[in-house]
Amino acid sequence: MRNASGTTRGHGDTGTRGKIRRAAVAMLLCIITVASIGGCSKAKQPPPRTVPVVAETADRKNVPLQVKAIGNVEAYNTVTIKSQVNGEISEVFFREGQDVRKGRMLFRIDSRPFESALRQAESALVRDRAQAKNAEEEARRYASLSGKGFVSQQEYDRVRTNAAALDAVVQADEAAVENARLQLEYTAIMSPIDGQTGAITIQKGNIVKANDVPLVTINQITPIYVTFSVPEQDLANIKRYQSSGDLHVEVNIPQSGKKPVKGSLTFIDNKVNTTTGTITLKATFANQDRALWPGQFVDVVLTLTTERDRVVVPTQAVQTGQQGQYVYVIKDDMTAELRAVTPGRLYGDWTVIDKGIAAGEKVVTDGQLRITPGVKVEIKNPEEKKSEGKKVGS
């Protein structure tokens, strides 16, 4: 076969060129594949080895050992005033909600019937005393006559018995006078304690009966009690620390915005409630500013003792894993170390660490999910960012 130039082209040359083309195409595909693989491997490169975290320093603090509970405020004394005699209320000497002192007049019951009864009893006493005196004189005379034989023994015994009977009548009259005088005193109703009065339930002009409905209730609120219950497991510690001195109690009034009110533990009940497994305690507060009011529910904190120089870390630094609880510690070379710890009790936003951390070590409080043991970290605390922003802005 000839071409245009007259040269003859054999079949062997054509096969050689085909092979060359296929090799070139294969090489091009390899180059494209290698380039794509290189691009993918470049896109799947691992993230930077330095991870930003938030960290705090483990500290030493004096940590109080506390028991917390919900308490209820109770009046130090509560007295329900009732009438002890029947009659009409003639006077009311106080206003509802007024503070009263012990011995202050509260109510007056119409005293005229009782004054009349007293006078009648006194008159009967005077009459019977006169008769008893005459009988005593007569018995003395009869005793003299009986000794001389002028009157019989029977007659003398009659006179002597009559004198003894009249003497007993006098004693009964004296008791009647005392009772009438007492009934008259009951018409003046006095306050038995210092306190604050409540609502008046029976007003002036109403008829009352003895020991019937309450007239008013008086609560003594200075000082005042707060009653609360704690689990029976805390009883041993409470008794042990109370034997060393008074235990301090603080109460917070929810949503009041006021400072905690301070008092002391003054009562431990003599038995555990078998239904709830708790024991009732009472704390006493001076309450001079009357911040506490009977019936309120308050948050109670009972402080047993204060433990000195305990190592604490922010609670959010403590994590839980398959092997137990741990924290990430930032070493001097800014790498993270997973450290197993033995945490103790909570105190506010802090956790006491019994074992595993020393004071002064830095622990990660945010960003634990992004780090692994040995990874490089960079501390980026919010406070540092704020300060940097201020510097830039200035």
Short mmCIF file of C-alpha atoms in Angstrom, two decimals:
data_model
loop_
_atom_site.label_atom_id
_atom_site.label_comp_id
_atom_site.label_asym_id
_atom_site.label_seq_id
_atom_site.Cartn_x
_atom_site.Cartn_y
_atom_site.Cartn_z
CA MET A 1 0.00 0.00 0.00
CA ARG A 2 1.38 3.36 -0.93
CA ASN A 3 0.78 6.74 0.52
CA ALA A 4 0.68 10.08 -1.25
CA SER A 5 4.43 10.37 -1.30
CA GLY A 6 4.73 6.99 -2.83
CA THR A 7 6.06 5.38 0.33
CA THR A 8 4.80 1.97 1.16
CA ARG A 9 3.13 1.64 4.77
CA GLY A 10 3.15 -1.82 6.30
CA HIS A 11 0.72 -3.32 8.80
CA GLY A 12 3.50 -3.57 11.41
CA ASP A 13 3.85 0.21 11.63
CA THR A 14 0.14 0.64 12.27
CA GLY A 15 0.16 -1.80 15.22
CA THR A 16 3.13 -0.09 16.76
CA ARG A 17 1.46 3.29 16.70
CA GLY A 18 -1.70 1.85 18.31
CA LYS A 19 0.33 0.46 21.15
CA ILE A 20 2.01 3.81 21.65
CA ARG A 21 -1.35 5.59 21.77
CA ARG A 22 -2.74 3.12 24.31
CA ALA A 23 0.37 3.49 26.48
CA ALA A 24 0.08 7.27 26.35
CA VAL A 25 -3.59 7.13 27.30
CA ALA A 26 -2.84 4.74 30.16
CA MET A 27 -0.04 6.99 31.41
CA LEU A 28 -2.37 10.01 31.24
CA LEU A 29 -5.00 8.15 33.23
CA CYS A 30 -2.39 7.22 35.82
CA ILE A 31 -1.30 10.85 36.09
CA ILE A 32 -4.93 11.96 36.53
CA THR A 33 -5.55 9.21 39.11
CA VAL A 34 -2.40 10.09 41.06
CA ALA A 35 -3.37 13.77 40.96
CA SER A 36 -6.88 12.99 42.18
CA ILE A 37 -5.56 10.73 44.92
CA GLY A 38 -3.14 13.42 45.97
CA GLY A 39 -5.98 15.92 46.02
CA CYS A 40 -8.17 13.64 48.16
CA SER A 41 -5.37 12.86 50.55
CA LYS A 42 -4.70 16.57 50.84
CA ALA A 43 -8.40 17.24 51.59
CA LYS A 44 -8.47 14.51 54.24
CA GLN A 45 -5.48 15.74 56.18
CA PRO A 46 -5.91 15.51 60.02
CA PRO A 47 -6.93 18.69 61.87
CA PRO A 48 -4.30 20.87 63.47
CA ARG A 49 -2.70 19.27 66.54
CA THR A 50 -3.22 22.37 68.73
CA VAL A 51 -6.75 22.39 70.25
CA PRO A 52 -8.22 25.49 71.96
CA VAL A 53 -9.62 24.75 75.43
CA VAL A 54 -10.84 26.56 78.54
CA ALA A 55 -8.83 25.82 81.66
CA GLU A 56 -8.79 26.68 85.36
CA THR A 57 -6.26 26.15 88.12
CA ALA A 58 -6.83 23.65 90.91
CA ASP A 59 -6.92 25.55 94.18
CA ARG A 60 -6.81 25.04 97.94
CA LYS A 61 -9.81 26.25 99.92
CA ASN A 62 -11.33 25.99 103.37
CA VAL A 63 -14.44 23.96 102.59
CA PRO A 64 -17.34 23.88 105.07
CA LEU A 65 -19.04 20.54 105.67
CA GLN A 66 -22.71 21.35 105.26
CA VAL A 67 -26.13 19.73 105.31
CA LYS A 68 -28.80 21.37 103.16
CA ALA A 69 -32.57 21.09 103.53
CA ILE A 70 -35.89 22.86 103.04
CA GLY A 71 -37.23 24.37 106.27
CA ASN A 72 -40.43 25.88 107.56
CA VAL A 73 -40.58 28.95 109.80
CA GLU A 74 -42.51 28.52 113.06
CA ALA A 75 -43.42 30.98 115.78
CA TYR A 76 -41.35 30.70 118.95
CA ASN A 77 -44.60 30.67 120.96
CA THR A 78 -48.19 30.50 119.78
CA VAL A 79 -51.11 31.25 122.12
CA THR A 80 -54.77 30.93 121.18
CA ILE A 81 -56.86 33.30 123.32
CA LYS A 82 -60.25 32.00 124.51
CA SER A 83 -62.74 33.29 127.06
CA GLN A 84 -62.87 31.36 130.33
CA VAL A 85 -66.31 32.72 131.27
CA ASN A 86 -69.63 33.27 129.54
CA GLY A 87 -70.60 36.80 128.72
CA GLU A 88 -70.68 39.73 126.32
CA ILE A 89 -67.51 41.31 124.94
CA SER A 90 -67.73 44.90 126.09
CA GLU A 91 -64.32 46.21 124.98
CA VAL A 92 -61.49 45.31 122.55
CA PHE A 93 -58.22 47.06 123.41
CA PHE A 94 -56.00 46.34 120.38
CA ARG A 95 -55.91 46.35 116.59
CA GLU A 96 -55.46 43.30 114.40
CA GLY A 97 -51.77 42.69 113.70
CA GLN A 98 -50.63 44.89 116.59
CA ASP A 99 -47.65 44.00 118.76
CA VAL A 100 -48.63 43.42 122.39
CA ARG A 101 -46.62 42.94 125.56
CA LYS A 102 -47.17 40.33 128.21
CA GLY A 103 -49.95 41.50 130.59
CA ARG A 104 -51.49 43.87 128.04
CA MET A 105 -55.31 44.04 128.20
CA LEU A 106 -56.89 42.49 125.10
CA PHE A 107 -60.61 42.03 125.78
CA ARG A 108 -63.09 42.95 128.49
CA ILE A 109 -66.09 40.72 129.18
CA ASP A 110 -69.10 42.45 130.79
CA SER A 111 -68.16 42.16 134.47
CA ARG A 112 -71.40 43.27 136.17
CA PRO A 113 -72.88 39.77 136.68
CA PHE A 114 -69.58 38.59 138.17
CA GLU A 115 -69.29 41.59 140.48
CA SER A 116 -72.79 40.83 141.78
CA ALA A 117 -71.92 37.18 142.34
CA LEU A 118 -68.80 38.22 144.26
CA ARG A 119 -70.76 40.54 146.54
CA GLN A 120 -73.31 37.80 147.20
CA ALA A 121 -70.58 35.32 148.10
CA GLU A 122 -68.89 37.84 150.39
CA SER A 123 -72.20 38.51 152.17
CA ALA A 124 -72.79 34.83 152.75
CA LEU A 125 -69.27 34.55 154.14
CA VAL A 126 -69.88 37.38 156.62
CA ARG A 127 -73.17 35.83 157.78
CA ASP A 128 -71.74 32.37 158.24
CA ARG A 129 -68.65 33.65 160.01
CA ALA A 130 -70.92 35.37 162.56
CA GLN A 131 -72.92 32.20 163.08
CA ALA A 132 -69.75 30.14 163.37
CA LYS A 133 -68.32 32.52 165.96
CA ASN A 134 -71.52 32.32 168.04
CA ALA A 135 -71.50 28.53 167.79
CA GLU A 136 -67.87 28.44 168.91
CA GLU A 137 -68.68 30.60 171.97
CA GLU A 138 -71.65 28.37 172.79
CA ALA A 139 -69.53 25.26 172.52
CA ARG A 140 -66.98 26.77 174.89
CA ARG A 141 -69.69 27.52 177.48
CA TYR A 142 -71.17 24.04 177.17
CA ALA A 143 -67.74 22.54 177.64
CA SER A 144 -67.43 24.35 180.99
CA LEU A 145 -70.96 23.37 182.08
CA SER A 146 -70.44 19.78 180.98
CA GLY A 147 -67.33 19.56 183.12
CA LYS A 148 -69.33 20.67 186.18
CA GLY A 149 -72.21 18.29 185.40
CA PHE A 150 -74.78 21.01 184.68
CA VAL A 151 -75.49 19.76 181.08
CA SER A 152 -75.50 16.26 179.66
CA GLN A 153 -72.73 14.96 177.45
CA GLN A 154 -75.25 14.51 174.64
CA GLU A 155 -76.22 18.15 174.73
CA TYR A 156 -72.59 19.20 174.75
CA ASP A 157 -71.84 16.95 171.73
CA ARG A 158 -74.73 18.52 169.79
CA VAL A 159 -73.46 22.05 170.41
CA ARG A 160 -69.89 21.11 169.51
CA THR A 161 -70.99 19.40 166.27
CA ASN A 162 -73.04 22.47 165.30
CA ALA A 163 -69.96 24.69 165.80
CA ALA A 164 -67.80 22.40 163.64
CA ALA A 165 -70.45 22.36 160.91
CA LEU A 166 -70.66 26.13 160.83
CA ASP A 167 -66.87 26.33 160.67
CA ALA A 168 -66.98 24.10 157.57
CA VAL A 169 -69.65 26.36 156.06
CA VAL A 170 -67.33 29.32 156.54
CA GLN A 171 -64.57 27.49 154.69
CA ALA A 172 -66.96 26.75 151.84
CA ASP A 173 -67.99 30.40 151.73
CA GLU A 174 -64.36 31.47 151.55
CA ALA A 175 -63.84 29.14 148.60
CA ALA A 176 -66.96 30.55 146.94
CA VAL A 177 -65.62 34.08 147.38
CA GLU A 178 -62.29 33.06 145.83
CA ASN A 179 -64.07 31.46 142.90
CA ALA A 180 -66.28 34.51 142.37
CA ARG A 181 -63.23 36.76 142.51
CA LEU A 182 -61.45 34.51 139.97
CA GLN A 183 -64.45 34.58 137.63
CA LEU A 184 -64.41 38.38 137.85
CA GLU A 185 -60.70 38.43 136.96
CA TYR A 186 -61.41 36.27 133.92
CA THR A 187 -63.54 39.08 132.49
CA ALA A 188 -60.28 40.98 131.86
CA ILE A 189 -58.42 38.97 129.18
CA MET A 190 -54.67 39.73 129.17
CA SER A 191 -51.88 38.73 126.79
CA PRO A 192 -49.81 35.90 128.31
CA ILE A 193 -46.76 36.54 126.05
CA ASP A 194 -45.01 39.21 124.01
CA GLY A 195 -46.04 38.80 120.39
CA GLN A 196 -48.04 39.93 117.41
CA THR A 197 -51.79 39.52 117.23
CA GLY A 198 -53.62 37.96 114.34
CA ALA A 199 -57.18 38.46 113.11
CA ILE A 200 -59.90 39.14 115.69
CA THR A 201 -62.58 36.48 115.26
CA ILE A 202 -65.14 37.78 117.80
CA GLN A 203 -65.83 41.50 117.86
CA LYS A 204 -67.25 43.80 120.51
CA GLY A 205 -70.90 43.14 121.40
CA ASN A 206 -70.84 39.41 120.71
CA ILE A 207 -71.67 36.79 123.32
CA VAL A 208 -68.93 34.28 124.02
CA LYS A 209 -68.93 30.99 125.89
CA ALA A 210 -66.22 29.62 128.11
CA ASN A 211 -63.53 27.70 126.17
CA ASP A 212 -65.47 27.97 122.93
CA VAL A 213 -64.15 29.63 119.77
CA PRO A 214 -60.75 31.43 119.76
CA LEU A 215 -60.91 35.21 120.06
CA VAL A 216 -57.44 35.86 118.60
CA THR A 217 -54.09 34.09 118.13
CA ILE A 218 -50.79 35.62 119.26
CA ASN A 219 -47.48 34.56 117.71
CA GLN A 220 -44.11 35.34 119.26
CA ILE A 221 -41.77 35.96 116.32
CA THR A 222 -38.72 37.44 118.06
CA PRO A 223 -37.00 35.04 118.46
CA ILE A 224 -38.31 32.51 115.97
CA TYR A 225 -37.82 28.87 114.97
CA VAL A 226 -37.01 27.23 111.64
CA THR A 227 -37.90 23.53 111.55
CA PHE A 228 -36.31 21.21 108.98
CA SER A 229 -35.64 17.52 108.44
CA VAL A 230 -32.43 15.75 107.41
CA PRO A 231 -31.72 12.11 106.48
CA GLU A 232 -31.02 9.88 109.44
CA GLN A 233 -27.57 9.09 107.95
CA ASP A 234 -26.51 12.64 108.91
CA LEU A 235 -27.54 12.25 112.55
CA ALA A 236 -24.25 10.75 113.75
CA ASN A 237 -22.20 13.62 112.29
CA ILE A 238 -24.60 16.24 113.63
CA LYS A 239 -24.44 14.86 117.17
CA ARG A 240 -20.65 14.47 117.00
CA TYR A 241 -20.00 18.03 115.87
CA GLN A 242 -22.65 19.49 118.19
CA SER A 243 -20.82 18.00 121.17
CA SER A 244 -17.89 20.31 120.32
CA GLY A 245 -19.98 23.50 120.30
CA ASP A 246 -22.95 25.27 118.76
CA LEU A 247 -23.71 24.44 115.14
CA HIS A 248 -24.41 27.43 112.90
CA VAL A 249 -27.43 27.53 110.61
CA GLU A 250 -28.12 29.91 107.73
CA VAL A 251 -31.42 30.30 105.92
CA ASN A 252 -32.09 31.94 102.58
CA ILE A 253 -35.52 33.30 101.77
CA PRO A 254 -36.23 32.44 98.10
CA GLN A 255 -36.66 35.42 95.77
CA SER A 256 -36.22 37.92 98.59
CA GLY A 257 -32.84 39.28 97.54
CA LYS A 258 -31.84 39.53 101.20
CA LYS A 259 -28.68 38.24 102.84
CA PRO A 260 -28.81 34.85 104.59
CA VAL A 261 -30.18 34.96 108.13
CA LYS A 262 -27.89 33.38 110.75
CA GLY A 263 -28.91 31.33 113.77
CA SER A 264 -27.93 28.20 115.68
CA LEU A 265 -29.18 24.64 116.05
CA THR A 266 -31.14 24.30 119.31
CA PHE A 267 -33.22 21.12 119.01
CA ILE A 268 -32.81 17.54 117.76
CA ASP A 269 -35.93 15.39 117.93
CA ASN A 270 -35.78 12.33 120.19
CA LYS A 271 -36.74 9.88 117.45
CA VAL A 272 -36.36 9.23 113.73
CA ASN A 273 -39.45 9.27 111.55
CA THR A 274 -39.68 5.63 110.46
CA THR A 275 -41.90 6.50 107.49
CA THR A 276 -39.55 9.02 105.86
CA GLY A 277 -36.22 8.00 107.40
CA THR A 278 -35.58 11.59 108.50
CA ILE A 279 -35.12 13.39 111.81
CA THR A 280 -36.54 16.79 112.72
CA LEU A 281 -34.26 19.64 113.79
CA LYS A 282 -34.96 23.19 114.93
CA ALA A 283 -32.78 26.28 114.67
CA THR A 284 -33.38 29.51 116.61
CA PHE A 285 -32.97 32.98 115.09
CA ALA A 286 -33.07 36.36 116.85
CA ASN A 287 -35.17 37.77 113.95
CA GLN A 288 -34.95 41.34 115.18
CA ASP A 289 -35.58 42.65 111.66
CA ARG A 290 -38.48 40.17 111.24
CA ALA A 291 -37.13 38.86 107.97
CA LEU A 292 -38.52 35.44 108.90
CA TRP A 293 -42.28 35.01 109.15
CA PRO A 294 -44.28 32.05 110.46
CA GLY A 295 -45.30 29.68 107.70
CA GLN A 296 -42.52 30.61 105.24
CA PHE A 297 -40.52 27.94 103.42
CA VAL A 298 -36.79 28.66 103.38
CA ASP A 299 -33.54 27.08 102.21
CA VAL A 300 -31.55 25.84 105.20
CA VAL A 301 -27.78 25.29 105.37
CA LEU A 302 -26.46 23.58 108.52
CA THR A 303 -22.65 23.91 108.85
CA LEU A 304 -21.06 21.08 110.82
CA THR A 305 -17.39 22.04 110.50
CA THR A 306 -14.86 23.61 108.11
CA GLU A 307 -12.20 21.43 106.48
CA ARG A 308 -8.93 23.30 105.93
CA ASP A 309 -6.79 23.40 102.75
CA ARG A 310 -8.79 20.99 100.58
CA VAL A 311 -7.86 20.70 96.88
CA VAL A 312 -10.78 21.78 94.70
CA VAL A 313 -11.40 22.02 90.94
CA PRO A 314 -14.35 23.45 89.00
CA THR A 315 -17.05 20.79 88.85
CA GLN A 316 -17.25 20.91 85.04
CA ALA A 317 -13.63 19.70 84.87
CA VAL A 318 -14.58 16.28 86.30
CA GLN A 319 -15.62 13.82 83.57
CA THR A 320 -16.89 10.24 83.76
CA GLY A 321 -15.50 7.47 81.56
CA GLN A 322 -15.45 3.69 81.38
CA GLN A 323 -12.62 3.53 83.90
CA GLY A 324 -14.24 5.97 86.32
CA GLN A 325 -13.93 9.72 86.84
CA TYR A 326 -11.06 11.73 85.40
CA VAL A 327 -9.85 15.20 84.46
CA TYR A 328 -7.59 16.49 81.69
CA VAL A 329 -4.49 18.13 83.16
CA ILE A 330 -2.43 20.56 81.06
CA LYS A 331 1.25 19.83 81.55
CA ASP A 332 4.12 22.32 81.27
CA ASP A 333 4.68 21.45 77.58
CA MET A 334 1.01 22.35 76.89
CA THR A 335 -0.06 18.78 76.23
CA ALA A 336 -3.14 17.20 77.76
CA GLU A 337 -2.84 14.34 80.23
CA LEU A 338 -5.82 12.19 81.22
CA ARG A 339 -5.67 11.85 85.02
CA ALA A 340 -7.88 9.52 87.07
CA VAL A 341 -9.19 11.26 90.21
CA THR A 342 -11.13 10.46 93.35
CA PRO A 343 -13.67 13.27 93.77
CA GLY A 344 -15.26 14.08 97.11
CA ARG A 345 -18.27 16.23 97.86
CA LEU A 346 -19.52 19.31 96.03
CA TYR A 347 -19.14 22.84 97.36
CA GLY A 348 -20.89 25.44 95.24
CA ASP A 349 -19.35 25.31 91.74
CA TRP A 350 -16.34 23.36 93.04
CA THR A 351 -15.64 19.67 93.59
CA VAL A 352 -13.31 18.53 96.36
CA ILE A 353 -10.64 16.18 95.02
CA ASP A 354 -9.52 13.57 97.53
CA LYS A 355 -6.87 12.06 95.27
CA GLY A 356 -5.29 12.64 91.84
CA ILE A 357 -4.78 16.43 91.59
CA ALA A 358 -2.40 18.83 93.30
CA ALA A 359 -3.11 22.51 93.91
CA GLY A 360 -1.70 24.71 91.15
CA GLU A 361 -2.22 22.26 88.28
CA LYS A 362 -4.28 23.46 85.34
CA VAL A 363 -7.33 21.40 84.40
CA VAL A 364 -9.51 21.61 81.30
CA THR A 365 -13.03 22.80 82.05
CA ASP A 366 -14.35 23.07 78.47
CA GLY A 367 -13.30 21.35 75.26
CA GLN A 368 -12.66 17.85 76.65
CA LEU A 369 -14.46 16.21 73.70
CA ARG A 370 -11.98 17.70 71.20
CA ILE A 371 -8.82 16.44 72.87
CA THR A 372 -7.08 13.11 73.44
CA PRO A 373 -4.21 12.26 75.78
CA GLY A 374 -0.96 13.83 74.54
CA VAL A 375 -2.55 16.36 72.18
CA LYS A 376 -1.26 19.93 72.16
CA VAL A 377 -3.69 22.46 73.60
CA GLU A 378 -3.97 26.23 73.71
CA ILE A 379 -5.76 27.94 76.60
CA LYS A 380 -8.45 30.30 75.34
CA ASN A 381 -10.40 31.41 78.38
CA PRO A 382 -13.36 33.79 77.88
CA GLU A 383 -11.75 36.32 80.22
CA GLU A 384 -8.62 36.42 78.08
CA LYS A 385 -10.70 36.98 74.96
CA LYS A 386 -12.54 39.86 76.62
CA SER A 387 -9.29 41.47 77.72
CA GLU A 388 -7.83 41.05 74.24
CA GLY A 389 -10.94 42.67 72.75
CA LYS A 390 -10.58 45.61 75.11
CA LYS A 391 -6.92 46.07 74.13
CA VAL A 392 -7.79 46.00 70.44
CA GLY A 393 -10.68 48.40 70.91
CA SER A 394 -8.53 50.83 72.89
#
